[in-house]
XYZ file of C-alpha atoms in Angstrom:
533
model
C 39.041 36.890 -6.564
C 39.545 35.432 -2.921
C 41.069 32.544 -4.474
C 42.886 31.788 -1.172
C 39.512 30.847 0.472
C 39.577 28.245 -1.859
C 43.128 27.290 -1.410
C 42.388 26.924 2.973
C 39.245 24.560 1.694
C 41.100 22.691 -0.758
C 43.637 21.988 2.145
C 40.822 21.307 4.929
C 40.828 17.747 4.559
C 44.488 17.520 5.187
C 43.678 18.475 8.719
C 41.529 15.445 9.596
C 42.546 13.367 12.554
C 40.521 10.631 11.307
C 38.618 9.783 8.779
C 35.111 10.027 10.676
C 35.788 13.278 11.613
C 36.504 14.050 8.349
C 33.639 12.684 7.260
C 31.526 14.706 10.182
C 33.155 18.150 9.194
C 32.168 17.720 5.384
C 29.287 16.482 5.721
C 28.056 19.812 7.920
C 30.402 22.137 5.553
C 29.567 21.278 2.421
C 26.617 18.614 2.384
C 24.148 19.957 5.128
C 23.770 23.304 3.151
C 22.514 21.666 -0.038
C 20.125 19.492 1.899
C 18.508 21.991 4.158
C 17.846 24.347 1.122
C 15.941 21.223 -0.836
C 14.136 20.367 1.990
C 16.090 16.714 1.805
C 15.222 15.822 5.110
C 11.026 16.334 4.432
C 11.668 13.703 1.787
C 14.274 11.248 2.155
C 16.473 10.926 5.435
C 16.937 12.958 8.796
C 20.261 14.917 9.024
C 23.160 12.713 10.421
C 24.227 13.149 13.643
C 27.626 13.398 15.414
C 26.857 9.749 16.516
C 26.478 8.134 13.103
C 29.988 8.848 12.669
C 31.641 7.630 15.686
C 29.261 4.561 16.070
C 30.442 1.004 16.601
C 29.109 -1.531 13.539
C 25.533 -2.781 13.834
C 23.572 -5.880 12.870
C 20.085 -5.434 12.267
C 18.598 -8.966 12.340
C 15.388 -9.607 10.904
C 12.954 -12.204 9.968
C 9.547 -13.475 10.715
C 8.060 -15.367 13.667
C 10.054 -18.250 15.495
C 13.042 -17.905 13.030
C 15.551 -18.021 15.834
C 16.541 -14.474 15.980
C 16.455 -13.671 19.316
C 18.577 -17.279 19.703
C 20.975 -16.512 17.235
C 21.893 -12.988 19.358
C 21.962 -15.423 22.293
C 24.682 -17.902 20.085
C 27.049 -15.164 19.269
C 26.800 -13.947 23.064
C 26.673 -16.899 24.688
C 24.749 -14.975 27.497
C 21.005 -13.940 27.824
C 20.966 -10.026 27.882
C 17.773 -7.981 29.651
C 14.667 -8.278 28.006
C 15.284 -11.563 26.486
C 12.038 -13.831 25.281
C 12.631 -17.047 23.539
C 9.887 -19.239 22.098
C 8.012 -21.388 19.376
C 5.289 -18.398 19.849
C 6.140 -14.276 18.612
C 8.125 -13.524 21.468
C 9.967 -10.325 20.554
C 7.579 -7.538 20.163
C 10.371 -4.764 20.459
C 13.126 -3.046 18.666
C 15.989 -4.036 21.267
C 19.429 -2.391 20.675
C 21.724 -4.637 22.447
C 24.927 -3.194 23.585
C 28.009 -3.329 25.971
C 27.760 -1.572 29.459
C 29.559 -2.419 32.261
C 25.933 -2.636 34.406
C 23.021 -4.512 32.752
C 19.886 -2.479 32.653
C 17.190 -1.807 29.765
C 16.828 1.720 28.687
C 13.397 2.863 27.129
C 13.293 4.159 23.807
C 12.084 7.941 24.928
C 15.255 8.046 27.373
C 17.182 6.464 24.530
C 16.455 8.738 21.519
C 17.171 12.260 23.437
C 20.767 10.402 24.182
C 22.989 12.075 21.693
C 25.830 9.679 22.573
C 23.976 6.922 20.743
C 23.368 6.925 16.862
C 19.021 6.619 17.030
C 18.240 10.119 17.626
C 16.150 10.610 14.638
C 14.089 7.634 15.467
C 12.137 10.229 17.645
C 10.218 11.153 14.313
C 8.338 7.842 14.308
C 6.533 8.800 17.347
C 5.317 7.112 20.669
C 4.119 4.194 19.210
C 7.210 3.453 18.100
C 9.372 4.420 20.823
C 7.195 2.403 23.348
C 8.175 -0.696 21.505
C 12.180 0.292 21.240
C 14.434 -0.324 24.365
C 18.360 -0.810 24.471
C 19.679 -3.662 26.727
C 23.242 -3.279 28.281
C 24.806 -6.247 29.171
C 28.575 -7.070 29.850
C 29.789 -8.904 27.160
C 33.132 -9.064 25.305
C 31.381 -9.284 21.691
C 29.378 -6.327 22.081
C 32.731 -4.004 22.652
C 32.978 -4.318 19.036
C 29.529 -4.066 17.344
C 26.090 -3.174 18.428
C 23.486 -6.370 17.693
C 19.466 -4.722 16.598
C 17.041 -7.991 17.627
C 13.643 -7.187 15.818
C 10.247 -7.782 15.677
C 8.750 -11.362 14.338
C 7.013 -10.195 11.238
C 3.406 -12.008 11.113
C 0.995 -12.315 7.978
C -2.410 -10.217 7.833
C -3.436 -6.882 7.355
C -3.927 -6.523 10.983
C -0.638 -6.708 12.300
C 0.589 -3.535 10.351
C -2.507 -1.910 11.267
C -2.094 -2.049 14.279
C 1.372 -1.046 14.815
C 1.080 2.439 15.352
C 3.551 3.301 13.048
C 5.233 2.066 9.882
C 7.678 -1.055 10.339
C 8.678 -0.674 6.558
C 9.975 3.113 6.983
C 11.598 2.092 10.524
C 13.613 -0.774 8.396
C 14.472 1.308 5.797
C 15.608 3.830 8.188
C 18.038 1.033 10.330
C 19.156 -0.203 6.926
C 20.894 2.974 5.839
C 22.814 3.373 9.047
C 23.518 -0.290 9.554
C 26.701 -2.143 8.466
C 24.934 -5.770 8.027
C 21.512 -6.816 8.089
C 21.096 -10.540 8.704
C 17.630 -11.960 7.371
C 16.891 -15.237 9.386
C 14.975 -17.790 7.364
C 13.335 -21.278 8.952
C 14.094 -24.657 7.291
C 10.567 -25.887 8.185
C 8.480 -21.770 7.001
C 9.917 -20.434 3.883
C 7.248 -18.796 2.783
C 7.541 -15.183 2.408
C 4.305 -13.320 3.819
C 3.393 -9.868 2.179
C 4.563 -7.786 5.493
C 7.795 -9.641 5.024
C 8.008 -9.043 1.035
C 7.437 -5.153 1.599
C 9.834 -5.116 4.488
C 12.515 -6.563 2.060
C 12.117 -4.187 -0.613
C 12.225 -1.552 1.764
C 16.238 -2.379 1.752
C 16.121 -1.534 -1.844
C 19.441 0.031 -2.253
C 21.250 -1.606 0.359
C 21.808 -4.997 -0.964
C 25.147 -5.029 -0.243
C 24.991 -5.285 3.397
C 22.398 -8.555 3.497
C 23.247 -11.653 4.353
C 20.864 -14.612 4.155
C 21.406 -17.290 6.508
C 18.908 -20.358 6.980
C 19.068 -21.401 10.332
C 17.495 -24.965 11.798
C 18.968 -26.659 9.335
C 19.698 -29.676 11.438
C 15.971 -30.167 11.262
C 15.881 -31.538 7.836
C 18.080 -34.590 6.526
C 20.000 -33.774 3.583
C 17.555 -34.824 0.409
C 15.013 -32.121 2.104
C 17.565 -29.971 3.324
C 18.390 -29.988 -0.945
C 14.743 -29.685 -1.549
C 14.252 -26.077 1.057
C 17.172 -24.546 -0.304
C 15.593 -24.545 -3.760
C 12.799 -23.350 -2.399
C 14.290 -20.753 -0.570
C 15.842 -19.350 -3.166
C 12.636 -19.714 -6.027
C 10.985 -17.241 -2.894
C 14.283 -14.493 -2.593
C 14.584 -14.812 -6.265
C 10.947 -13.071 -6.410
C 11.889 -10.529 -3.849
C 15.670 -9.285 -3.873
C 16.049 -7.850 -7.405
C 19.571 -8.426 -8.123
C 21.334 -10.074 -11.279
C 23.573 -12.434 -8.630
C 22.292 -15.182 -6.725
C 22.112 -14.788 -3.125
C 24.968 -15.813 -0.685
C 22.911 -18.201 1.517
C 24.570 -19.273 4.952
C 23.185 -22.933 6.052
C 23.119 -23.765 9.246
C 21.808 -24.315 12.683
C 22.999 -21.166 15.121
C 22.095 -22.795 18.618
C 24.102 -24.913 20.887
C 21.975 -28.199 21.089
C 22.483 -31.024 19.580
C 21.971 -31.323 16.205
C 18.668 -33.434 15.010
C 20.781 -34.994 11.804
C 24.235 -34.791 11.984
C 24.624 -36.041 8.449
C 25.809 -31.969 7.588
C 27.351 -31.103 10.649
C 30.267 -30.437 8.412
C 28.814 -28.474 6.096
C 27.212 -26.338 8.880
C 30.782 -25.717 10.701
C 32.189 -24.699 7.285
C 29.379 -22.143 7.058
C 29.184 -21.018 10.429
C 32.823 -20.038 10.101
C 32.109 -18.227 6.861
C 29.600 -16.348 8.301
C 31.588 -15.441 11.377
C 34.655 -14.214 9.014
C 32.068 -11.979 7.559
C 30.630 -10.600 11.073
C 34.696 -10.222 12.040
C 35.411 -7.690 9.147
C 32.967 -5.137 10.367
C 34.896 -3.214 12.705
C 37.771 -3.438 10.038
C 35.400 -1.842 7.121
C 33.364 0.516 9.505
C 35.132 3.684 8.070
C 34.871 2.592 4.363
C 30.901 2.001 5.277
C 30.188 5.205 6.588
C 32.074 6.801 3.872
C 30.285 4.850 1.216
C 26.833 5.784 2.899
C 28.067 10.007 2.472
C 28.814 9.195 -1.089
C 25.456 7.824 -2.070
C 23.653 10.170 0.273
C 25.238 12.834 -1.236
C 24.589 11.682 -4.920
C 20.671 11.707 -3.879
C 20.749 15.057 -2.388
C 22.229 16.592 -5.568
C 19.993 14.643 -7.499
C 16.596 16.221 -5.072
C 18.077 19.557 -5.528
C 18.292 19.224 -9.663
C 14.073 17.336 -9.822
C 13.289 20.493 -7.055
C 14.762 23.482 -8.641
C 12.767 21.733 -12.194
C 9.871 21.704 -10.186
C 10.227 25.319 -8.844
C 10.966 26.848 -12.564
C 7.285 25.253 -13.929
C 5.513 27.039 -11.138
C 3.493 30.057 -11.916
C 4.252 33.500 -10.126
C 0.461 34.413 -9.380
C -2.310 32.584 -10.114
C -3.110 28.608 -10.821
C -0.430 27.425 -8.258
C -2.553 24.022 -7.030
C -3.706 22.824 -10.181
C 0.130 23.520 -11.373
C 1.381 21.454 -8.664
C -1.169 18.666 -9.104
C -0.215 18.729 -12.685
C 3.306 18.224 -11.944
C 2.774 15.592 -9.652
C 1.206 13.841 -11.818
C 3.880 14.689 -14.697
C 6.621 13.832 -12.353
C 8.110 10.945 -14.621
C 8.570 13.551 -17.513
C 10.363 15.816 -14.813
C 12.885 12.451 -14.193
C 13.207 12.238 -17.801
C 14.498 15.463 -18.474
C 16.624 16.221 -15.439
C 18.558 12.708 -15.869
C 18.951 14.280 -19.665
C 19.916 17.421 -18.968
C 22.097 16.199 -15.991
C 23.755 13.210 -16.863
C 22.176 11.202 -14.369
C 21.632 7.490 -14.240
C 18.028 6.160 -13.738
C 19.475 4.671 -10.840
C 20.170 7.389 -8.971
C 16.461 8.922 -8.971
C 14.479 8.361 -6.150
C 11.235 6.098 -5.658
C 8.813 8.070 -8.095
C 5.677 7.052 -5.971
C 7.468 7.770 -2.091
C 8.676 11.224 -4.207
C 4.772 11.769 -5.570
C 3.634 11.225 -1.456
C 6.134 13.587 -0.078
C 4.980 16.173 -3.013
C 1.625 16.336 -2.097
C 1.966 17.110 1.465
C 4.882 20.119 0.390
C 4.418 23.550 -0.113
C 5.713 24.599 -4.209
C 6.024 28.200 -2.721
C 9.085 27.355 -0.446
C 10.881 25.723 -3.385
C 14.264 26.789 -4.621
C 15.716 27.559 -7.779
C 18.779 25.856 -8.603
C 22.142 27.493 -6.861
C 25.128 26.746 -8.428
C 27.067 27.040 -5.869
C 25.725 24.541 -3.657
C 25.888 21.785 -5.968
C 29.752 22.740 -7.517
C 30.239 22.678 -3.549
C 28.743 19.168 -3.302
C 30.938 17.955 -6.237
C 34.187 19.675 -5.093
C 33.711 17.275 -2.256
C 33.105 14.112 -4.293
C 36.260 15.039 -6.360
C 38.832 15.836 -3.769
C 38.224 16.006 -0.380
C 36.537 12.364 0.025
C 39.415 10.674 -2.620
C 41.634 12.541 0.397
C 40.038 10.762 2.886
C 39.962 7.536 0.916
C 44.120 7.484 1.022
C 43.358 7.424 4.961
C 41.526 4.368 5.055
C 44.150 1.919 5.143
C 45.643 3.165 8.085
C 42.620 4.254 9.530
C 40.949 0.256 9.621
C 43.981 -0.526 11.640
C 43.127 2.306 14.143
C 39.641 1.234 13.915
C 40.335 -2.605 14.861
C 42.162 -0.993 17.757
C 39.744 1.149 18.819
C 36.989 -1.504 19.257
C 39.029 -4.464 18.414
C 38.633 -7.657 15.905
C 35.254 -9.321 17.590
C 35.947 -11.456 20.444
C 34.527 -13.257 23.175
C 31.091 -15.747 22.869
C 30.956 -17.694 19.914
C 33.678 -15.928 18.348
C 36.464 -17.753 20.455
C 38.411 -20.096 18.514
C 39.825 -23.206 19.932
C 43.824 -22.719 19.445
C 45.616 -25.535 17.318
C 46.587 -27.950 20.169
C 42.895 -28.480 20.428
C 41.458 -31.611 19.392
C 37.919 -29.903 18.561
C 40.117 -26.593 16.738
C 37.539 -25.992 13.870
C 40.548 -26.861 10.857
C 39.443 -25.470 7.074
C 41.408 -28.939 5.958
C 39.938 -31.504 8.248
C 42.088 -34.830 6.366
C 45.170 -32.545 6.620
C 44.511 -32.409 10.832
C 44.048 -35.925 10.670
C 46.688 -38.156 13.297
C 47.572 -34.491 14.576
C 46.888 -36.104 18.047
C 47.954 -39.593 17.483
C 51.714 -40.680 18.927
C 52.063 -42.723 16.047
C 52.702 -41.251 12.315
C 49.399 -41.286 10.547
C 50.958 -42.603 7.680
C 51.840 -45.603 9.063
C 48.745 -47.040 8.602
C 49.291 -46.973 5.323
C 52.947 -48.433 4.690
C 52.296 -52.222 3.718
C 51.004 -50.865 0.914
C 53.229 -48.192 -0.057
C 56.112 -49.999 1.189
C 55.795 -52.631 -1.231
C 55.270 -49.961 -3.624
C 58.656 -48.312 -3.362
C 60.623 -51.668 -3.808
C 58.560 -52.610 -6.968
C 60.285 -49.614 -8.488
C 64.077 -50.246 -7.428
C 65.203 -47.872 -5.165
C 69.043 -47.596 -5.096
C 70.692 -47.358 -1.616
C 67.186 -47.025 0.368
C 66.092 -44.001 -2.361
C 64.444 -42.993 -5.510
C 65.361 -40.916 -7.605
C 62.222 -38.158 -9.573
C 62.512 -40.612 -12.677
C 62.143 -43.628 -10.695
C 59.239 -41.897 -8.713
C 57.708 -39.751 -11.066
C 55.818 -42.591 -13.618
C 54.672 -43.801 -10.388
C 52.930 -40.549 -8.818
C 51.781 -39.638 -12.595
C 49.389 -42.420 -12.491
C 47.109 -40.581 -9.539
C 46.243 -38.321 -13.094
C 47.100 -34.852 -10.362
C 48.263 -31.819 -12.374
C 52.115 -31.757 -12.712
C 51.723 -28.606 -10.531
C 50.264 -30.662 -7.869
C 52.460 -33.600 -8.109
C 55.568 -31.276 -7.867
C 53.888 -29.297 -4.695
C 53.464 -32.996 -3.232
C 57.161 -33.921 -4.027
C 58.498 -30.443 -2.248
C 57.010 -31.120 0.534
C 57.533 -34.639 0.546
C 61.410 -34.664 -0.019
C 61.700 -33.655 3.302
C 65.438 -33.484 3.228
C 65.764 -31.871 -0.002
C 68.186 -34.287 -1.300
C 66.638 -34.484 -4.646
C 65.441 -38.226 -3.942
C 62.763 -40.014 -1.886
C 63.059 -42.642 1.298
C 61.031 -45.188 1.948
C 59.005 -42.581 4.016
C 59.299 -39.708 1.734
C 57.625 -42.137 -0.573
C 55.152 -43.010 2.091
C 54.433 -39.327 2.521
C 53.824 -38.551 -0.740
C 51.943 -41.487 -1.536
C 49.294 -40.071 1.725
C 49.604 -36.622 0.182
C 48.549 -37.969 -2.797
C 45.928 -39.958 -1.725
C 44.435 -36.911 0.576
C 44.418 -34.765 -2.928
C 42.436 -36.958 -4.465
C 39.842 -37.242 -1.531
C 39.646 -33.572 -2.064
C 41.593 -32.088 0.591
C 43.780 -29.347 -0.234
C 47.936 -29.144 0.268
C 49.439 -27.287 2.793
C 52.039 -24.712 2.158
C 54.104 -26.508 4.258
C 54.570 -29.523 5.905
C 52.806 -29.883 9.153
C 54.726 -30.480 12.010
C 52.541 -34.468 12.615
C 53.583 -35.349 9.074
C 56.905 -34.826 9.305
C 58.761 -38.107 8.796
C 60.024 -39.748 12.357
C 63.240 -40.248 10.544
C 63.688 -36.769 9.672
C 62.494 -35.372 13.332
C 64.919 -33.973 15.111
């Protein structure tokens, strides 16, 4: 019966333009419903708006005191925006959204939370004291056309710090870490210790573990035996805080432009500088797939509310002995987990925090409760099933649009020096070497090579593989490598080896060995001058 209603849903996603307003239309359609009859939103998280759909990526950056947040937003920038406070002291004592405009200003958090144009709305909920200490700061910049940057507080030690807050910085972080696509936790060579403010504010991330990245900045301030000695220590203290079964990705480095204190790892710094920024580059790619990822697991809590609600609900008396029931159940509330994740096939992992779950409880009313609907839920899956594995064949296409729309990051640190650049960062430094050198870097080698290639008896100016091979076999290089190194050194492709087709693959050898990896082909500076045309 009215089996064509279903037919026009089963077809809605179809319709999508793109796959964030997709995601919008579903998420009011067939999402919303379920959460505002569970009361989701008293529990967990506000309802999304229009602008958590259609936002540009964010960074959240956090860390304690004098960790060089505030200086790493400058790095990236490479320009001071409003507001900015650097210092050995705790500068930042704001929330400060930093984001493109094409007039600098600084816009207060009351003015900026009634904005529905930007994605922090629901921060509104956290009150004055909050807001008071939240401001956006527009600046011109080329980087920030592509993501949004969050700079945050310094977090301190002491019981009086949170106290005197005004509101909770643990719930605020939690609440930035769902709609963020990276969080960046900042960590000082020279204060690894992990305060109890900090700890709590970590855990609060529970869940989104996928979106941290660890980076240890002021590296340079250390020489390499300590630097050894912090980075075991470092991560001894995350080991005790991020739960996971993998070992943290830590970025080393120093993300200022001085001059580096010991320059002994300046090459290990570059190398992870540039890993980091390839990371930081892919957000605009992967916004979509975030955003959808974020509905999915939303949506698997909400269902899984709904199911420990509706079990609530059916335990509650009609008439008399309502409190004590409800205090009984909060307190039985890990019995109630038990036997929904039973009865519904659910995964421990999927239940919420039981003590956050026991709060919430005793401030609700058991009288406003639903029983389970059906409907609601067989809704909910119906859009697990089919419409989002829809909108999951438009992502491909869609993270090309997306690039477009706000483009690959660019601008500030970002820029690259092209390849005719001397100081061109180069993933293959002893490849680049001679690249700017008139004479063939090999040369400086050929006395000894030279001599080489007539000990083995070339025959009209050439080897031939046999002649060559017994030769290159004693570097002890896979035969896989040793026949990469001869393609590219028989430049000619004649089968045979020159006298500097020899030399080359003599160098190439002798870079392989150092470590250095081959090129797929032959840069243009190693070409032999005999073979340039």
């Amino acid at each position: 019966m009215f089996s064509f209603l279903h037919k026009n849903d089963s077809k809605e996603a179809d319709t999508f333009t793109t796959v964030a307003n997709g995601l919008k239309r579903i998420y009011k359609t067939k999402l919303l419903p379920l959460e505002e009859v569970y009361k989701f939103h008293d529990f967990h998280s506000p309802a999304l708006e229009d602008a958590d759909f259609h936002s540009k990526p964010i960074i959240l950056l956090v860390g304690q005191y004098s960790t060089g947040k505030t200086t790493f937003i400058r790095y990236l920038l490479e320009s001071d925006f409003p507001g900015i406070h650097i210092g050995p002291e705790p500068t930042t004592d704001k929330f400060i959204a930093v984001m493109h405009d094409e007039t600098e200003g600084v816009v207060p958090g009351n003015a900026l939370v009634v904005d529905p144009q930007h994605p922090f709305r629901p921060l509104s909920r956290f009150g004055n004291a909050f807001l008071n200490r939240f401001q956006c700061s527009t600046v011109r910049n080329e980087v920030l056309k592509s993501i949004t940057i969050v700079d945050t507080p310094g977090i301190l030690s002491g019981e009086k710090q949170r106290v005197d807050r005004g509101y909770s910085m643990n719930e605020v972080i939690e609440w930035f870490s769902a709609r963020v696509d990276r969080i960046v936790l900042l960590f000082d060579a020279h204060k690894l210790d992990i305060s109890d403010e900090f700890k709590a504010v970590i855990e609060s991330m529970k869940g989104y573990e996928d979106k941290i990245r660890i980076v240890l900045n002021k590296s340079d301030m250390v020489d390499s035996q300590q630097l050894m000695r912090v980075y075991g220590a470092l991560m001894w203290s995350l080991g005790k805080v991020l739960y996971t079964p993998e070992v943290a990705r830590v970025y080393i480095g120093s993300f200022w432009n001085e001059p580096l204190k010991f320059d002994t790892n300046k090459r290990l710094f570059e190398l992870e500088s540039q890993d980091l920024f390839r990371d930081l580059q892919s957000l605009p790619r992967n916004a979509t797939l975030r955003k959808l990822n974020d509905l999915i697991k939303r949506a698997r809590l909400a269902k899984t509310h709904a199911y420990i609600i509706a079990a609530l609900q059916k335990q509650m008396p009609s008439m008399f002995g309502k409190d004590s029931k409800k205090k009984q159940l909060i307190k039985d509330l890990p019995q109630v987990y038990a036997t929904v994740a039973r009865e519904h096939n659910i995964s421990q992992g999927d239940l919420p925090n039981l003590q956050r779950m026991q709060q919430a409880l005793e401030e609700a009313d058991f009288t406003k409760f639903q029983p389970l609907r059906e409907r609601l839920v067989a809704t909910v899956d119906g859009m697990l099933s089919e419409d989002i594995a829809k909108l999951m064949q438009m992502i491909p296409q869609e993270s090309t649009n997306q690039s477009k729309d706000w483009g690959v990051i660019a601008g500030g640190a970002f820029v690259q020096a092209t390849a005719d650049n001397p100081f061109a960062f180069s993933d293959n430094p002893g490849l680049s070497d001679g690249k700017f050198e008139h004479d063939w870097v090999v040369n400086k080698f050929r006395a000894e090579f030279d001599a080489q290639f007539y000990s083995l008896g070339p025959v009209d100016g050439r080897l031939t593989g046999a002649q060559a091979k017994d030769e290159m076999t004693r570097s002890k290089l896979p035969f896989q490598q040793l026949g990469k190194i001869w393609k590219l050194a028989d430049y000619d492709q004649d089968g045979m080896l020159n006298i500097e087709e020899f030399a080359l693959a003599k160098y190439l050898i002798q870079l392989r060995l150092d470590g250095h990896e081959l090129p797929g082909t032959l840069p243009e500076h190693l070409v032999p001058p005999g073979s340039r045309h």
